Tab-separated table of C-alpha atoms (C1' of nucleotides) in Angstrom:
chain	number	residue	atom	x	y	z
A	1	MET	CA	19.714	-19.572	2.752
A	2	ALA	CA	19.005	-16.512	4.778
A	3	ASP	CA	21.402	-15.785	7.527
A	4	ILE	CA	19.238	-12.742	7.724
A	5	ASN	CA	17.778	-13.917	10.980
A	6	VAL	CA	20.602	-13.338	13.367
A	7	SER	CA	18.868	-11.356	16.066
A	8	PRO	CA	20.091	-12.250	19.537
A	9	ALA	CA	18.229	-11.161	22.648
A	10	GLN	CA	14.950	-12.553	21.375
A	11	ARG	CA	14.057	-15.828	22.893
A	12	ARG	CA	10.936	-15.164	24.812
A	13	PRO	CA	7.220	-15.133	24.727
A	14	LEU	CA	6.577	-16.170	21.193
A	15	SER	CA	5.745	-19.761	22.001
A	16	GLY	CA	2.746	-20.915	23.944
A	17	THR	CA	0.743	-19.197	26.669
A	18	ALA	CA	-0.789	-15.820	26.239
A	19	VAL	CA	-3.092	-15.902	23.264
A	20	THR	CA	-4.359	-12.416	23.971
A	21	GLY	CA	-1.322	-10.251	23.688
A	22	ALA	CA	1.369	-11.157	26.181
A	23	GLU	CA	3.143	-8.457	28.113
A	24	PRO	CA	3.443	-5.247	26.140
A	25	ALA	CA	6.410	-4.202	28.178
A	26	GLY	CA	9.924	-5.053	27.141
A	27	ARG	CA	9.694	-6.673	23.757
A	28	GLU	CA	12.449	-5.944	21.299
A	29	PRO	CA	11.093	-4.219	18.202
A	30	ALA	CA	10.845	-6.690	15.355
A	31	TYR	CA	12.500	-4.478	12.777
A	32	GLU	CA	13.399	-7.396	10.625
A	33	LEU	CA	9.836	-8.641	10.323
A	34	ILE	CA	8.490	-5.133	9.860
A	35	GLU	CA	10.818	-4.420	6.994
A	36	LEU	CA	10.417	-7.812	5.388
A	37	MET	CA	6.654	-7.299	5.426
A	38	PHE	CA	7.122	-3.956	3.723
A	39	PHE	CA	9.345	-5.298	0.960
A	40	ALA	CA	7.352	-8.501	0.559
A	41	TYR	CA	4.122	-6.623	0.046
A	42	ARG	CA	5.724	-4.187	-2.342
A	43	ASP	CA	6.880	-7.000	-4.582
A	44	PHE	CA	3.628	-8.889	-4.106
A	45	VAL	CA	1.622	-6.030	-5.598
A	46	GLY	CA	4.402	-5.092	-7.982
A	47	ASP	CA	3.943	-8.075	-10.264
A	48	PRO	CA	0.400	-7.197	-11.316
A	49	ASP	CA	1.302	-3.553	-11.758
A	50	HIS	CA	3.241	-4.200	-14.952
A	51	VAL	CA	0.396	-6.149	-16.501
A	52	LEU	CA	-2.139	-3.515	-15.521
A	53	GLU	CA	-0.157	-0.828	-17.320
A	54	ARG	CA	-1.238	-2.401	-20.602
A	55	TYR	CA	-4.756	-1.157	-19.935
A	56	GLN	CA	-3.719	1.978	-18.073
A	57	PHE	CA	-5.111	0.509	-14.901
A	58	GLY	CA	-3.737	0.971	-11.412
A	59	ARG	CA	-3.944	-0.980	-8.211
A	60	ALA	CA	-7.380	0.346	-7.476
A	61	HIS	CA	-8.628	-1.298	-10.664
A	62	HIS	CA	-6.913	-4.512	-9.676
A	63	ARG	CA	-8.630	-4.653	-6.317
A	64	VAL	CA	-12.047	-3.973	-7.801
A	65	LEU	CA	-11.583	-6.494	-10.585
A	66	HIS	CA	-10.326	-9.125	-8.184
A	67	PHE	CA	-13.167	-8.918	-5.713
A	68	VAL	CA	-15.842	-8.660	-8.388
A	69	PHE	CA	-14.317	-11.729	-9.998
A	70	ARG	CA	-14.369	-13.553	-6.695
A	71	HIS	CA	-17.915	-12.482	-5.828
A	72	PRO	CA	-20.018	-12.697	-8.962
A	73	GLU	CA	-23.175	-10.569	-8.817
A	74	ILE	CA	-21.883	-8.686	-5.828
A	75	ARG	CA	-23.828	-5.635	-4.744
A	76	VAL	CA	-22.080	-2.277	-4.833
A	77	ALA	CA	-22.586	-1.795	-1.111
A	78	ASP	CA	-20.914	-5.118	-0.331
A	79	LEU	CA	-17.964	-4.322	-2.558
A	80	LEU	CA	-17.523	-1.006	-0.784
A	81	ASP	CA	-17.586	-2.835	2.509
A	82	ILE	CA	-14.770	-5.144	1.441
A	83	LEU	CA	-12.605	-2.421	-0.034
A	84	LYS	CA	-13.363	0.123	2.669
A	85	ILE	CA	-13.493	3.028	0.262
A	86	THR	CA	-16.251	5.451	-0.623
A	87	LYS	CA	-18.626	4.989	-3.504
A	88	GLN	CA	-17.143	8.062	-5.160
A	89	SER	CA	-13.710	6.464	-5.182
A	90	LEU	CA	-15.122	3.222	-6.467
A	91	ALA	CA	-17.135	4.981	-9.172
A	92	ARG	CA	-14.085	6.265	-10.997
A	93	VAL	CA	-12.286	2.981	-11.417
A	94	LEU	CA	-15.455	0.975	-11.835
A	95	LYS	CA	-16.539	3.188	-14.718
A	96	GLU	CA	-13.298	2.529	-16.537
A	97	LEU	CA	-13.530	-1.212	-15.946
A	98	ILE	CA	-17.066	-1.204	-17.319
A	99	ASP	CA	-16.235	1.050	-20.271
A	100	GLN	CA	-13.368	-1.208	-21.286
A	101	GLY	CA	-15.518	-4.297	-20.985
A	102	PHE	CA	-13.996	-6.020	-17.965
A	103	ILE	CA	-17.008	-5.744	-15.698
A	104	LEU	CA	-20.711	-5.538	-16.374
A	105	GLN	CA	-23.708	-4.548	-14.322
A	106	LYS	CA	-27.026	-6.343	-14.123
A	107	GLU	CA	-30.186	-5.078	-12.549
A	108	GLY	CA	-31.052	-7.057	-9.454
A	109	GLN	CA	-33.799	-9.632	-9.919
A	110	VAL	CA	-35.361	-9.446	-6.504
A	111	ASP	CA	-34.436	-5.818	-5.808
A	112	ARG	CA	-34.268	-3.780	-8.975
A	113	ARG	CA	-32.451	-0.933	-7.254
A	114	GLN	CA	-29.349	-3.051	-7.058
A	115	ARG	CA	-26.678	-3.059	-9.752
A	116	LEU	CA	-25.060	-6.442	-9.414
A	117	LEU	CA	-21.479	-6.542	-10.642
A	118	ALA	CA	-19.762	-9.402	-12.421
A	119	VAL	CA	-16.718	-9.848	-14.604
A	120	THR	CA	-16.978	-10.480	-18.325
A	121	ASP	CA	-14.920	-13.216	-19.958
A	122	LYS	CA	-12.312	-10.583	-20.660
A	123	GLY	CA	-12.400	-9.503	-17.017
A	124	LYS	CA	-12.133	-13.072	-15.839
A	125	ALA	CA	-9.112	-13.645	-18.050
A	126	LEU	CA	-7.316	-10.619	-16.659
A	127	ALA	CA	-8.226	-11.407	-13.070
A	128	LEU	CA	-6.898	-14.938	-13.544
A	129	GLU	CA	-3.702	-13.695	-15.136
A	130	LEU	CA	-3.032	-11.427	-12.183
A	131	ALA	CA	-3.976	-14.048	-9.616
A	132	LYS	CA	-1.623	-16.459	-11.315
A	133	LEU	CA	1.308	-14.120	-10.920
A	134	GLN	CA	0.671	-13.738	-7.234
A	135	THR	CA	0.010	-17.439	-6.821
A	136	GLU	CA	3.377	-18.241	-8.321
A	137	ARG	CA	5.048	-15.879	-5.904
A	138	PHE	CA	3.373	-17.629	-2.997
A	139	ALA	CA	4.258	-21.053	-4.338
A	140	ARG	CA	7.905	-20.068	-4.688
A	141	ALA	CA	7.969	-18.480	-1.254
A	142	ILE	CA	6.405	-21.481	0.407
A	143	ALA	CA	8.713	-23.926	-1.320
A	144	GLN	CA	11.849	-21.900	-0.738
A	145	SER	CA	11.104	-21.027	2.857
A	146	GLY	CA	10.292	-24.558	3.903
A	147	THR	CA	6.989	-23.462	5.375
A	148	THR	CA	3.807	-25.253	4.596
A	149	ARG	CA	1.013	-23.558	2.792
A	150	ASP	CA	-1.082	-24.086	5.853
A	151	GLN	CA	1.363	-22.295	8.099
A	152	ALA	CA	1.421	-19.363	5.736
A	153	VAL	CA	-2.352	-19.220	5.779
A	154	ARG	CA	-2.540	-19.353	9.543
A	155	PHE	CA	0.182	-16.772	9.961
A	156	LEU	CA	-1.365	-14.242	7.594
A	157	TYR	CA	-4.783	-14.894	9.066
A	158	ALA	CA	-3.446	-14.164	12.539
A	159	MET	CA	-2.006	-10.876	11.305
A	160	ILE	CA	-5.535	-9.608	10.703
A	161	ASP	CA	-7.380	-7.663	13.400
A	162	PRO	CA	-9.138	-10.243	15.591
A	163	GLU	CA	-12.520	-8.548	15.220
A	164	ARG	CA	-12.302	-8.786	11.456
A	165	ARG	CA	-11.137	-12.369	11.128
A	166	GLU	CA	-14.536	-13.976	11.190
A	167	ASP	CA	-15.744	-11.720	8.401
A	168	VAL	CA	-12.693	-12.492	6.319
A	169	THR	CA	-13.097	-16.216	6.814
A	170	ARG	CA	-16.726	-16.068	5.835
A	171	MET	CA	-15.966	-13.968	2.800
A	172	ILE	CA	-13.280	-16.298	1.515
A	173	THR	CA	-15.214	-19.499	2.016
A	174	GLN	CA	-18.312	-17.998	0.433
A	175	ALA	CA	-16.338	-16.876	-2.570
A	176	ASP	CA	-14.762	-20.300	-2.932
A	177	ARG	CA	-18.132	-21.986	-2.791
A	178	ALA	CA	-19.600	-19.610	-5.334
A	179	LEU	CA	-16.727	-20.066	-7.761
A	180	ARG	CA	-16.601	-23.818	-7.369
A	181	GLY	CA	-20.324	-24.012	-7.932
A	182	LYS	CA	-19.984	-22.026	-11.116
A	183	GLU	CA	-17.124	-23.889	-12.665
A	184	ARG	CA	-17.998	-27.480	-12.042
B	1	MET	CA	-18.118	-21.303	10.849
B	2	ALA	CA	-15.449	-22.981	8.831
B	3	ASP	CA	-12.644	-21.293	10.644
B	4	ILE	CA	-9.384	-20.769	8.883
B	5	ASN	CA	-7.468	-20.960	12.095
B	6	VAL	CA	-7.700	-24.576	13.048
B	7	SER	CA	-5.243	-27.387	13.112
B	8	PRO	CA	-3.755	-28.497	9.819
B	9	ALA	CA	-5.423	-31.866	9.872
B	10	GLN	CA	-8.893	-30.368	10.000
B	11	ARG	CA	-8.449	-27.852	7.273
B	12	ARG	CA	-9.636	-28.728	3.870
B	13	PRO	CA	-7.710	-27.010	1.139
B	14	LEU	CA	-9.727	-24.074	-0.049
B	15	SER	CA	-7.569	-23.657	-3.059
B	16	GLY	CA	-4.472	-25.178	-4.452
B	17	THR	CA	-3.139	-28.703	-4.173
B	18	ALA	CA	-5.988	-30.292	-6.076
B	19	VAL	CA	-4.792	-31.742	-9.323
B	20	THR	CA	-8.007	-31.493	-11.235
B	21	GLY	CA	-6.763	-32.571	-14.601
B	22	ALA	CA	-5.804	-30.519	-17.620
B	23	GLU	CA	-5.236	-27.030	-16.282
B	24	PRO	CA	-3.955	-24.598	-18.859
B	25	ALA	CA	-1.563	-23.205	-16.269
B	26	GLY	CA	-1.264	-26.107	-13.875
B	27	ARG	CA	-1.582	-24.396	-10.543
B	28	GLU	CA	-4.815	-23.440	-8.827
B	29	PRO	CA	-4.939	-19.744	-8.012
B	30	ALA	CA	-4.210	-19.177	-4.338
B	31	TYR	CA	-7.092	-16.809	-3.728
B	32	GLU	CA	-7.056	-17.462	-0.023
B	33	LEU	CA	-3.424	-16.457	0.387
B	34	ILE	CA	-3.800	-13.494	-1.938
B	35	GLU	CA	-6.711	-12.096	0.011
B	36	LEU	CA	-5.212	-12.832	3.403
B	37	MET	CA	-2.087	-10.966	2.345
B	38	PHE	CA	-4.227	-8.010	1.333
B	39	PHE	CA	-6.142	-7.856	4.604
B	40	ALA	CA	-3.083	-8.619	6.724
B	41	TYR	CA	-1.108	-5.788	5.213
B	42	ARG	CA	-4.012	-3.399	5.516
B	43	ASP	CA	-4.249	-4.013	9.233
B	44	PHE	CA	-0.462	-4.082	9.608
B	45	VAL	CA	-0.169	-0.520	8.337
B	46	GLY	CA	-3.458	0.495	9.903
B	47	ASP	CA	-2.181	0.484	13.464
B	48	PRO	CA	0.400	3.238	12.961
B	49	ASP	CA	-2.037	5.334	10.971
B	50	HIS	CA	-4.018	6.325	14.028
B	51	VAL	CA	-0.950	7.436	15.923
B	52	LEU	CA	0.345	9.398	12.955
B	53	GLU	CA	-2.871	11.387	12.770
B	54	ARG	CA	-1.825	13.160	15.961
B	55	TYR	CA	0.888	14.916	13.971
B	56	GLN	CA	-1.046	15.087	10.711
B	57	PHE	CA	1.362	12.616	9.209
B	58	GLY	CA	0.556	9.918	6.684
B	59	ARG	CA	2.146	6.658	5.720
B	60	ALA	CA	4.774	8.387	3.645
B	61	HIS	CA	6.016	10.128	6.773
B	62	HIS	CA	6.031	6.812	8.596
B	63	ARG	CA	8.219	5.156	6.008
B	64	VAL	CA	10.693	8.009	5.956
B	65	LEU	CA	10.859	8.245	9.724
B	66	HIS	CA	11.306	4.510	10.069
B	67	PHE	CA	14.175	4.139	7.639
B	68	VAL	CA	15.960	7.237	8.853
B	69	PHE	CA	15.634	5.880	12.374
B	70	ARG	CA	17.049	2.570	11.273
B	71	HIS	CA	19.874	4.102	9.278
B	72	PRO	CA	21.318	7.013	11.223
B	73	GLU	CA	23.210	9.482	9.058
B	74	ILE	CA	21.764	8.004	5.916
B	75	ARG	CA	22.385	9.878	2.695
B	76	VAL	CA	19.385	11.197	0.795
B	77	ALA	CA	20.283	9.126	-2.249
B	78	ASP	CA	20.348	5.922	-0.214
B	79	LEU	CA	17.007	6.700	1.370
B	80	LEU	CA	15.517	7.261	-2.055
B	81	ASP	CA	16.932	3.934	-3.142
B	82	ILE	CA	15.238	2.133	-0.271
B	83	LEU	CA	11.897	3.850	-0.674
B	84	LYS	CA	11.937	3.805	-4.464
B	85	ILE	CA	10.376	7.220	-4.775
B	86	THR	CA	11.630	10.421	-6.353
B	87	LYS	CA	13.450	13.107	-4.463
B	88	GLN	CA	10.536	15.467	-5.096
B	89	SER	CA	8.163	13.104	-3.323
B	90	LEU	CA	10.585	12.667	-0.485
B	91	ALA	CA	11.148	16.404	-0.169
B	92	ARG	CA	7.593	17.174	0.839
B	93	VAL	CA	7.307	14.737	3.704
B	94	LEU	CA	10.903	15.158	4.763
B	95	LYS	CA	10.418	18.906	5.078
B	96	GLU	CA	7.488	18.395	7.430
B	97	LEU	CA	9.396	15.877	9.517
B	98	ILE	CA	12.291	18.313	9.822
B	99	ASP	CA	10.074	21.320	10.523
B	100	GLN	CA	8.317	19.473	13.312
B	101	GLY	CA	11.612	18.334	14.799
B	102	PHE	CA	11.504	14.600	14.143
B	103	ILE	CA	14.461	14.486	11.784
B	104	LEU	CA	17.536	16.638	11.394
B	105	GLN	CA	20.131	17.073	8.685
B	106	LYS	CA	23.864	17.284	9.122
B	107	GLU	CA	26.392	18.252	6.532
B	108	GLY	CA	28.548	15.309	5.538
B	109	GLN	CA	32.001	15.261	7.092
B	110	VAL	CA	33.901	13.657	4.263
B	111	ASP	CA	31.667	14.934	1.465
B	112	ARG	CA	30.098	18.245	2.301
B	113	ARG	CA	27.566	17.977	-0.499
B	114	GLN	CA	25.763	15.310	1.446
B	115	ARG	CA	22.931	16.038	3.871
B	116	LEU	CA	22.996	13.139	6.295
B	117	LEU	CA	19.656	12.410	7.903
B	118	ALA	CA	19.050	11.231	11.441
B	119	VAL	CA	16.150	11.176	13.866
B	120	THR	CA	15.997	13.462	16.867
B	121	ASP	CA	15.045	12.111	20.289
B	122	LYS	CA	11.476	13.045	19.462
B	123	GLY	CA	11.752	11.200	16.162
B	124	LYS	CA	13.231	8.174	17.807
B	125	ALA	CA	10.410	8.071	20.328
B	126	LEU	CA	7.771	8.158	17.618
B	127	ALA	CA	9.553	5.593	15.464
B	128	LEU	CA	9.788	3.279	18.452
B	129	GLU	CA	6.145	3.757	19.325
B	130	LEU	CA	5.095	2.781	15.817
B	131	ALA	CA	7.507	-0.138	15.621
B	132	LYS	CA	6.157	-1.407	18.915
B	133	LEU	CA	2.620	-1.521	17.574
B	134	GLN	CA	3.675	-3.559	14.598
B	135	THR	CA	5.908	-5.756	16.708
B	136	GLU	CA	2.987	-6.626	18.927
B	137	ARG	CA	0.934	-7.593	15.924
B	138	PHE	CA	3.697	-9.913	14.753
B	139	ALA	CA	4.118	-11.411	18.195
B	140	ARG	CA	0.412	-12.118	18.425
B	141	ALA	CA	0.295	-13.550	14.938
B	142	ILE	CA	3.264	-15.820	15.529
B	143	ALA	CA	1.953	-17.061	18.853
B	144	GLN	CA	-1.583	-17.592	17.633
B	145	SER	CA	-0.646	-19.239	14.366
B	146	GLY	CA	1.785	-21.677	15.897
B	147	THR	CA	4.505	-20.659	13.488
B	148	THR	CA	7.957	-19.821	14.670
B	149	ARG	CA	9.406	-16.413	14.260
B	150	ASP	CA	12.029	-17.957	12.079
B	151	GLN	CA	9.489	-19.451	9.730
B	152	ALA	CA	7.763	-16.107	9.419
B	153	VAL	CA	11.054	-14.445	8.593
B	154	ARG	CA	11.959	-17.032	6.015
B	155	PHE	CA	8.522	-16.928	4.443
B	156	LEU	CA	8.395	-13.145	4.105
B	157	TYR	CA	11.960	-13.101	2.891
B	158	ALA	CA	11.113	-15.598	0.182
B	159	MET	CA	8.200	-13.416	-0.927
B	160	ILE	CA	10.682	-10.778	-2.038
B	161	ASP	CA	11.990	-10.684	-5.591
B	162	PRO	CA	15.032	-12.983	-5.690
B	163	GLU	CA	17.261	-10.303	-7.234
B	164	ARG	CA	16.451	-7.955	-4.375
B	165	ARG	CA	16.879	-10.341	-1.477
B	166	GLU	CA	20.587	-9.907	-1.036
B	167	ASP	CA	20.205	-6.140	-0.852
B	168	VAL	CA	17.454	-6.453	1.709
B	169	THR	CA	19.473	-8.827	3.829
B	170	ARG	CA	22.458	-6.556	3.746
B	171	MET	CA	20.360	-3.530	4.581
B	172	ILE	CA	18.710	-5.147	7.571
B	173	THR	CA	21.868	-6.586	9.064
B	174	GLN	CA	23.721	-3.315	8.589
B	175	ALA	CA	20.945	-1.423	10.300
B	176	ASP	CA	20.933	-3.881	13.174
B	177	ARG	CA	24.655	-3.550	13.621
B	178	ALA	CA	24.504	0.234	13.486
B	179	LEU	CA	21.703	0.450	16.038
B	180	ARG	CA	23.260	-2.067	18.387
B	181	GLY	CA	26.540	-0.237	18.199
B	182	LYS	CA	24.842	2.995	19.097
B	183	GLU	CA	22.740	1.815	21.958
B	184	ARG	CA	25.059	-0.447	23.839
C	1	DT	C1'	43.298	24.644	-11.978
C	2	DC	C1'	39.290	24.175	-14.509
C	3	DG	C1'	35.517	21.748	-16.434
C	4	DA	C1'	32.643	17.823	-15.639
C	5	DA	C1'	30.303	14.955	-12.620
C	6	DT	C1'	27.813	14.408	-8.359
C	7	DA	C1'	24.549	15.322	-4.326
C	8	DT	C1'	20.962	17.787	-3.258
C	9	DG	C1'	17.213	21.197	-3.509
C	10	DT	C1'	13.385	23.424	-5.741
C	11	DC	C1'	9.693	25.067	-8.916
C	12	DA	C1'	5.908	23.743	-11.796
C	13	DA	C1'	2.667	20.746	-13.590
C	14	DC	C1'	0.270	16.556	-13.661
C	15	DA	C1'	-1.833	11.658	-12.285
C	16	DT	C1'	-3.911	8.547	-9.147
C	17	DG	C1'	-6.818	7.397	-5.759
C	18	DG	C1'	-8.342	8.498	-1.385
C	19	DC	C1'	-11.895	11.907	1.018
C	20	DT	C1'	-16.358	15.030	2.216
C	21	DG	C1'	-20.653	17.251	1.078
C	22	DA	C1'	-24.649	17.842	-1.539
C	23	DC	C1'	-28.026	16.325	-4.323
C	24	DA	C1'	-30.728	13.161	-7.888
C	25	DT	C1'	-33.248	9.013	-9.072
C	26	DA	C1'	-35.514	4.834	-8.901
C	27	DA	C1'	-37.321	1.220	-6.337
C	28	DA	C1'	-38.787	-0.942	-2.131
C	29	DT	C1'	-41.265	-0.699	2.092
C	30	DG	C1'	-44.343	0.406	5.840
D	1	DC	C1'	-48.218	7.970	-0.216
D	2	DA	C1'	-44.224	9.121	2.568
D	3	DT	C1'	-39.995	7.360	3.837
D	4	DT	C1'	-36.074	4.639	3.408
D	5	DT	C1'	-32.725	2.363	0.660
D	6	DA	C1'	-29.380	1.485	-3.237
D	7	DT	C1'	-26.988	3.714	-6.293
D	8	DG	C1'	-25.142	7.468	-9.140
D	9	DT	C1'	-23.036	11.912	-9.840
D	10	DC	C1'	-21.070	16.650	-9.470
D	11	DA	C1'	-17.680	19.487	-7.309
D	12	DG	C1'	-13.768	20.169	-4.809
D	13	DC	C1'	-10.010	18.950	-1.597
D	14	DC	C1'	-5.937	16.170	0.064
D	15	DA	C1'	-1.960	12.931	0.030
D	16	DT	C1'	1.451	11.092	-2.472
D	17	DG	C1'	3.273	9.532	-6.443
D	18	DT	C1'	5.274	11.154	-11.267
D	19	DT	C1'	8.306	13.979	-15.044
D	20	DG	C1'	10.992	17.864	-16.549
D	21	DA	C1'	13.828	21.712	-15.912
D	22	DC	C1'	16.952	24.189	-13.557
D	23	DA	C1'	20.029	26.021	-9.381
D	24	DT	C1'	23.732	25.417	-6.091
D	25	DA	C1'	27.504	23.626	-3.834
D	26	DT	C1'	31.091	20.438	-3.803
D	27	DT	C1'	34.123	16.904	-5.407
D	28	DC	C1'	36.969	14.819	-8.784
D	29	DG	C1'	39.640	13.903	-12.835
D	30	DA	C1'	42.391	15.311	-16.791
DNA sequence: TCGAATATGTCAACATGGCTGACATAAATG
DNA sequence: CATTTATGTCAGCCATGTTGACATATTCGA
């Protein structure tokens, strides 16, 4: 397989000990990992891009569709918080997703100021199609790299800013619960 | 808090694995991995962003600086091939990097049509500073996730489109050789 | 040696998806 | 009832991608 990993001079702190950062001093730059991350992510988001062209959607649409799909009846403010964009940026792509019938808005029951967002059947179908593409890439990568799915999860999780990890965990588990509750 | 980052035995599969009967596609969507990849990459590129603000540079500048640093005397055409952007897009950011003294151009020796690109000392310093930030994130992630560096490399490598992997491997090893040859 | 191909640069226009600032509206809340 | 909150919207700017057309210098092949 990959004899890509032939860096010498790199046998140190990566094992146990310092959970909080290790010495920032003389570490060799991890060019290989940096570049692999760049190319991996490019291909990871590249798959959906082709499909999205059919509807003249871009990556911004994909992100909105995905997180609305995963969080049915999500409030606009919460979606903005996940995406970390402004409402003006969201408005453009959201309008197109609504106009083309992928997402719909409902007035909040308890708070009628809220416009709760959810995918339509059409939106769900597209979100699933895109998720499937990316899932297959992960499945291939895990199988071919000899890693376990769990290791991949832990590794990617640990790449996230420590302060944000709890939020991410909560978000994912909540979404899973909500979707499981809906479908079963 | 159902923490993602616990030992494998304790984790229940949030998605995947479960063979729940007649799936139309077979595999459960790996929402967890998809979203972790999204957040991980966001933070991965987020670190350099702050530093780049000092020079009013964006991510496009970062990518150009990085690959020119890694491939001294690279031809414009080869840089475009790595970045997969048009020469017009490159021109804008490259001009700023040259004007501010981070990159310089030399006329090709064998082919005088070529404008070979290389970083200046100033450019090298910035490229190293940015690479160091991302290296530290990887080191933390590897240590905290209990993966090996090698597993991370193999996993990210396997996330790349199969047809592209050989090119990526060749590019990385060539760059490593070139840089080692220069510095030692 | 000359014409074609190549490497690069540049001008112009446009698309996408970020941003800020200002303001409007409806509903909740004290 | 006044204020706050949730959301929408208009207007304009910025960064970074695109296509198309064309210019220049240099190399290369017949």
